[in-house]
Short mmCIF file of C-alpha atoms in Angstrom, two decimals:
data_model
loop_
_atom_site.label_atom_id
_atom_site.label_comp_id
_atom_site.label_asym_id
_atom_site.label_seq_id
_atom_site.Cartn_x
_atom_site.Cartn_y
_atom_site.Cartn_z
CA MET W 1 0.00 0.00 0.00
CA ASN W 2 2.79 2.42 0.87
CA VAL W 3 4.35 1.81 -2.53
CA VAL W 4 1.08 2.74 -4.26
CA VAL W 5 0.67 5.91 -2.20
CA SER W 6 4.27 6.87 -2.84
CA ALA W 7 3.87 6.41 -6.58
CA ALA W 8 0.66 8.48 -6.60
CA GLU W 9 2.32 11.23 -4.60
CA LYS W 10 5.27 11.34 -6.98
CA LEU W 11 2.87 11.62 -9.93
CA TYR W 12 0.96 14.50 -8.28
CA VAL W 13 4.18 16.33 -7.47
CA ALA W 14 5.53 15.87 -11.00
CA VAL W 15 2.34 16.97 -12.76
CA ASN W 16 1.78 20.00 -10.55
CA GLY W 17 5.45 20.96 -10.82
CA LEU W 18 5.22 20.83 -14.61
CA ARG W 19 2.02 22.92 -14.65
CA ARG W 20 3.57 25.53 -12.38
CA ALA W 21 6.62 25.72 -14.65
CA LEU W 22 4.41 26.20 -17.73
CA TYR W 23 2.59 29.09 -16.06
CA ARG W 24 5.85 30.61 -14.81
CA ARG W 25 7.27 30.59 -18.34
CA GLY W 26 4.14 32.07 -19.89
CA ILE W 27 3.26 28.99 -21.93
CA LEU W 28 0.05 28.79 -19.94
CA ARG W 29 -1.51 32.04 -18.77
CA SER W 30 -3.66 32.93 -15.77
CA LYS W 31 -6.86 34.90 -16.28
CA ARG W 32 -7.49 37.96 -14.15
CA LEU W 33 -10.85 38.73 -12.58
CA PRO W 34 -12.07 42.35 -12.31
CA HIS W 35 -11.77 42.29 -8.50
CA PRO W 36 -8.84 41.34 -6.22
CA VAL W 37 -8.34 37.63 -5.55
CA ILE W 38 -6.88 36.08 -2.40
CA SER W 39 -5.92 32.42 -2.67
CA ILE W 40 -5.79 30.19 0.40
CA GLY W 41 -4.16 26.83 -0.17
CA ASN W 42 -1.46 24.37 0.76
CA ILE W 43 0.83 21.78 -0.81
CA THR W 44 -0.66 18.72 0.88
CA ALA W 45 -3.88 16.79 0.29
CA GLY W 46 -6.04 18.07 3.12
CA GLY W 47 -5.39 18.47 6.80
CA ALA W 48 -4.11 22.05 6.72
CA GLY W 49 -7.26 23.81 7.91
CA LYS W 50 -8.03 25.63 4.66
CA THR W 51 -11.79 25.76 5.22
CA PRO W 52 -11.50 27.30 8.72
CA ALA W 53 -8.93 29.72 7.24
CA VAL W 54 -11.36 30.77 4.49
CA ILE W 55 -14.09 31.27 7.09
CA ALA W 56 -11.81 33.32 9.35
CA LEU W 57 -10.51 35.60 6.59
CA ALA W 58 -13.91 36.04 4.94
CA GLY W 59 -15.38 36.95 8.32
CA GLU W 60 -12.64 39.48 9.06
CA LEU W 61 -12.97 41.18 5.67
CA THR W 62 -16.75 41.26 6.03
CA ARG W 63 -16.44 42.96 9.42
CA ARG W 64 -14.37 45.61 7.67
CA GLY W 65 -17.27 46.33 5.34
CA ALA W 66 -16.23 44.27 2.31
CA LYS W 67 -18.58 42.18 0.18
CA VAL W 68 -16.75 38.85 -0.10
CA ALA W 69 -17.37 36.03 -2.56
CA VAL W 70 -15.72 32.62 -2.13
CA LEU W 71 -14.84 30.49 -5.15
CA THR W 72 -14.68 26.82 -4.24
CA ARG W 73 -14.73 23.56 -6.13
CA GLY W 74 -16.95 21.77 -3.63
CA TYR W 75 -15.22 18.42 -3.31
CA GLY W 76 -17.31 15.41 -2.37
CA ARG W 77 -20.57 16.55 -3.99
CA PRO W 78 -22.72 13.60 -5.12
CA ASP W 79 -23.84 15.54 -8.21
CA THR W 80 -20.97 17.57 -9.66
CA SER W 81 -23.18 18.94 -12.43
CA ARG W 82 -25.03 21.18 -9.97
CA GLU W 83 -23.08 24.39 -9.52
CA GLY W 84 -23.55 28.04 -8.63
CA VAL W 85 -24.16 30.20 -5.57
CA VAL W 86 -25.02 28.35 -2.37
CA GLU W 87 -28.66 29.31 -1.82
CA GLU W 88 -29.64 26.55 0.58
CA LEU W 89 -27.70 24.64 3.20
CA ASP W 90 -27.79 21.38 1.25
CA PRO W 91 -24.47 19.50 1.38
CA SER W 92 -25.76 16.84 -1.01
CA ARG W 93 -26.02 19.55 -3.67
CA PHE W 94 -23.20 21.95 -2.83
CA GLY W 95 -20.78 19.88 -0.72
CA ASP W 96 -19.99 19.91 2.98
CA GLU W 97 -17.28 22.60 3.01
CA PRO W 98 -19.20 25.20 0.92
CA VAL W 99 -22.26 24.72 3.14
CA LEU W 100 -20.14 25.12 6.26
CA ILE W 101 -18.58 28.32 4.89
CA LYS W 102 -22.05 29.70 4.16
CA MET W 103 -23.34 28.72 7.61
CA ARG W 104 -20.46 30.48 9.34
CA CYS W 105 -20.39 33.51 6.98
CA GLN W 106 -24.00 34.28 6.15
CA ASN W 107 -23.21 37.59 4.40
CA VAL W 108 -20.64 35.96 2.10
CA ASP W 109 -21.56 34.53 -1.30
CA VAL W 110 -20.17 31.03 -1.80
CA ILE W 111 -19.87 29.96 -5.44
CA VAL W 112 -19.43 26.25 -6.14
CA GLY W 113 -18.04 24.64 -9.29
CA ALA W 114 -14.95 23.24 -10.97
CA ASN W 115 -14.38 26.11 -13.43
CA ARG W 116 -13.94 28.86 -10.90
CA TYR W 117 -13.05 31.61 -13.38
CA ASP W 118 -16.17 31.07 -15.50
CA ASN W 119 -18.26 30.75 -12.34
CA ALA W 120 -16.96 34.11 -11.10
CA ILE W 121 -17.71 35.82 -14.42
CA GLU W 122 -21.22 34.37 -14.44
CA TYR W 123 -21.74 35.50 -10.86
CA LEU W 124 -20.69 39.07 -11.71
CA LYS W 125 -23.34 39.31 -14.41
CA SER W 126 -26.04 39.60 -11.75
CA GLN W 127 -24.23 40.29 -8.47
CA SER W 128 -21.21 42.15 -7.19
CA CYS W 129 -18.43 41.83 -4.66
CA ASP W 130 -15.34 43.69 -3.51
CA ILE W 131 -12.99 40.74 -3.28
CA PHE W 132 -12.82 37.03 -4.11
CA ILE W 133 -11.33 34.34 -1.90
CA LEU W 134 -10.12 31.34 -3.87
CA ASP W 135 -10.56 28.28 -1.67
CA ASP W 136 -7.82 25.63 -2.04
CA GLY W 137 -6.32 27.80 -4.75
CA PHE W 138 -2.55 27.30 -4.62
CA GLN W 139 -2.64 24.73 -7.43
CA HIS W 140 -5.48 26.49 -9.29
CA LEU W 141 -3.23 28.63 -11.45
CA ALA W 142 -5.88 29.39 -14.08
CA ILE W 143 -6.93 32.41 -11.99
CA ALA W 144 -4.46 35.20 -11.30
CA ARG W 145 -4.29 36.13 -7.65
CA ASP W 146 -3.27 39.30 -5.83
CA LEU W 147 -2.30 37.51 -2.63
CA ASP W 148 -1.24 33.87 -2.34
CA ILE W 149 -1.54 32.56 1.24
CA VAL W 150 -0.25 29.04 1.84
CA ILE W 151 -0.78 27.08 5.03
CA ASP W 152 2.25 24.92 5.69
CA ALA W 153 1.36 21.61 7.34
CA PRO W 154 4.52 19.53 6.78
CA ASP W 155 3.32 16.66 8.98
CA GLN W 156 0.65 15.66 6.45
CA ALA W 157 1.45 12.43 4.63
CA PHE W 158 0.45 13.16 1.02
CA HIS W 159 2.00 16.09 -0.85
CA ARG W 160 0.55 17.54 -4.05
CA GLU W 161 3.64 19.68 -4.65
CA ALA W 162 7.26 19.68 -3.59
CA ARG W 163 8.18 22.02 -0.74
CA ARG W 164 10.14 24.22 -3.14
CA ALA W 165 6.74 25.35 -4.51
CA LEU W 166 6.29 27.38 -1.30
CA ALA W 167 8.66 29.94 -2.82
CA ALA W 168 5.82 30.94 -5.16
CA ALA W 169 3.60 32.01 -2.24
CA ASP W 170 3.31 35.57 -0.98
CA ILE W 171 2.74 34.45 2.61
CA VAL W 172 3.48 31.06 4.17
CA ILE W 173 1.90 30.50 7.58
CA PRO W 174 1.70 27.54 9.95
CA ARG W 175 -1.55 25.75 10.64
CA HIS W 176 -2.96 27.37 13.79
CA LEU W 177 -6.36 26.02 14.78
CA ALA W 178 -8.17 26.57 18.05
CA VAL W 179 -11.27 24.62 19.02
CA THR W 180 -14.20 25.89 21.03
CA VAL W 181 -15.44 23.05 23.20
CA PRO W 182 -19.21 23.22 23.80
CA GLU W 183 -20.36 22.95 27.38
CA GLY W 184 -22.35 19.84 26.54
CA VAL W 185 -19.10 17.98 25.86
CA ARG W 186 -17.01 18.92 28.87
CA ASN W 187 -16.90 16.57 31.87
CA ARG W 188 -18.75 13.84 30.00
CA PRO W 189 -17.38 10.63 28.46
CA LEU W 190 -17.53 11.09 24.71
CA PHE W 191 -17.17 9.19 21.47
CA ALA W 192 -15.69 11.11 18.53
CA PHE W 193 -15.91 10.42 14.80
CA ALA W 194 -14.82 12.43 11.78
CA GLY W 195 -14.51 12.23 8.01
CA LEU W 196 -11.36 14.26 7.32
CA ALA W 197 -8.09 13.92 5.47
CA ASP W 198 -6.52 13.42 8.92
CA PRO W 199 -9.18 12.40 11.48
CA ALA W 200 -6.49 11.52 14.04
CA GLN W 201 -5.61 15.22 14.21
CA PHE W 202 -9.15 16.03 15.36
CA PHE W 203 -9.19 13.23 17.93
CA GLU W 204 -5.84 14.31 19.35
CA THR W 205 -7.06 17.89 19.62
CA LEU W 206 -9.97 16.75 21.77
CA ARG W 207 -7.59 14.86 24.04
CA ARG W 208 -5.32 17.89 24.34
CA GLU W 209 -8.36 19.87 25.50
CA GLY W 210 -8.59 17.44 28.41
CA LEU W 211 -11.80 15.78 27.22
CA ASP W 212 -12.70 12.24 28.22
CA VAL W 213 -12.46 10.53 24.82
CA ARG W 214 -13.63 6.94 25.31
CA GLY W 215 -13.45 5.93 21.65
CA THR W 216 -13.03 7.20 18.10
CA MET W 217 -14.04 6.20 14.57
CA PRO W 218 -12.36 7.66 11.45
CA PHE W 219 -13.96 7.99 8.03
CA PRO W 220 -12.57 9.16 4.64
CA ASP W 221 -12.57 12.85 3.80
CA HIS W 222 -15.99 14.19 2.68
CA HIS W 223 -17.61 10.91 3.73
CA ARG W 224 -21.36 10.68 3.13
CA TYR W 225 -22.81 8.98 6.18
CA THR W 226 -25.30 6.16 5.72
CA PRO W 227 -27.78 4.83 8.29
CA ALA W 228 -25.47 1.82 8.66
CA ASP W 229 -22.53 4.16 9.47
CA LEU W 230 -24.56 5.93 12.15
CA GLN W 231 -25.63 2.63 13.64
CA ARG W 232 -21.96 1.55 13.84
CA ILE W 233 -21.14 4.83 15.58
CA ASP W 234 -24.01 4.43 18.05
CA ASP W 235 -23.03 0.82 18.81
CA ALA W 236 -19.36 1.67 19.29
CA ALA W 237 -20.20 4.61 21.54
CA ALA W 238 -22.46 2.47 23.70
CA ALA W 239 -19.81 -0.23 23.96
CA ALA W 240 -17.23 2.38 25.01
CA GLY W 241 -19.48 3.78 27.71
CA ALA W 242 -19.73 7.20 26.05
CA ALA W 243 -22.53 9.57 27.04
CA VAL W 244 -22.19 11.97 24.10
CA LEU W 245 -21.28 11.84 20.41
CA THR W 246 -19.12 14.55 18.91
CA THR W 247 -17.71 15.36 15.49
CA THR W 248 -16.44 18.25 13.37
CA GLU W 249 -18.61 21.03 11.99
CA LYS W 250 -17.87 19.78 8.46
CA ASP W 251 -19.31 16.38 9.33
CA ALA W 252 -22.20 17.77 11.36
CA VAL W 253 -23.66 19.71 8.40
CA LYS W 254 -24.37 16.36 6.72
CA LEU W 255 -26.17 14.91 9.74
CA ARG W 256 -29.62 15.74 11.06
CA ARG W 257 -29.25 14.56 14.63
CA SER W 258 -29.48 16.95 17.52
CA ASP W 259 -27.71 14.51 19.84
CA ILE W 260 -24.43 14.81 17.87
CA ILE W 261 -22.45 17.83 19.08
CA ALA W 262 -20.12 19.64 16.67
CA VAL W 263 -16.81 21.04 17.91
CA PRO W 264 -15.97 24.23 15.96
CA ALA W 265 -12.41 24.86 14.78
CA VAL W 266 -11.24 28.45 14.32
CA PHE W 267 -8.18 29.38 12.27
CA ILE W 268 -5.96 31.99 13.92
CA PHE W 269 -4.30 34.47 11.55
CA GLY W 270 -1.51 36.79 12.56
CA PRO W 271 -2.46 40.50 12.31
CA HIS W 272 0.04 41.04 9.47
CA VAL W 273 -1.81 38.53 7.27
CA VAL W 274 -5.20 40.16 7.84
CA GLU W 275 -3.79 43.65 7.24
CA ARG W 276 -2.14 42.60 4.00
CA ALA W 277 -5.40 41.04 2.82
CA ALA W 278 -7.43 44.08 3.85
CA ALA W 279 -5.03 46.38 1.97
CA LEU W 280 -6.38 44.92 -1.28
CA LEU W 281 -9.73 46.56 -0.56
CA ASP W 282 -8.15 49.98 -1.07
CA ARG W 283 -7.07 49.29 -4.65
#
């Protein structure tokens, strides 16, 4: 298995390295949108906290009076033909991460679809914004960006690009996530589950918060939970003696159970990053 993963990683790194070289040499060209673009991305396959980072930056710019629109691919959608502005909190249509962004940033327009440049142009035909945030955009070189923010999470196993690609970023920051533990979770034995690129990271965070984690169950990233999955979770929690079920916000948006408590994760930006992003509003 490790050999297969290693071969796939090498292929990703080689292909993305070639694409970046073609753009750098002008053989391929980025298209520029009529408003500033901030990209938030990384060089690994998940686990860097990009979605919380998008939420945090979009929220900060909104508080400063900006109209923000987020361009996101919407990974994990069952029907990839359905695209456009998130108008309802339906993860089966728009994907879990776009719905979470919209839930946390109600005054932000979230635009879902693979061709993010065309989606932005279509959006601007009927609506307006002051700035775009390009979610998971470091490898999406088809759109020119005014600020390239990369979250460096070197402990993640699968790399999409070599570390030398970080030199192309304007700002490289470490992953800095803080969780807000709901009162209903503290001082109670809990069972945690999550469908992330790195579920173990979430479980370890709960333990570092001093919570009584009696058991855990990992699922693949963007997992769509079935009744059988939920029954397995319930059975495992009961066997572990857990009194409460907990998961991530990204997972919780796909579940309609009030007894499952979501633990929010907040990305912490340094003031210099926020100020540099906000400076684009004055252009």
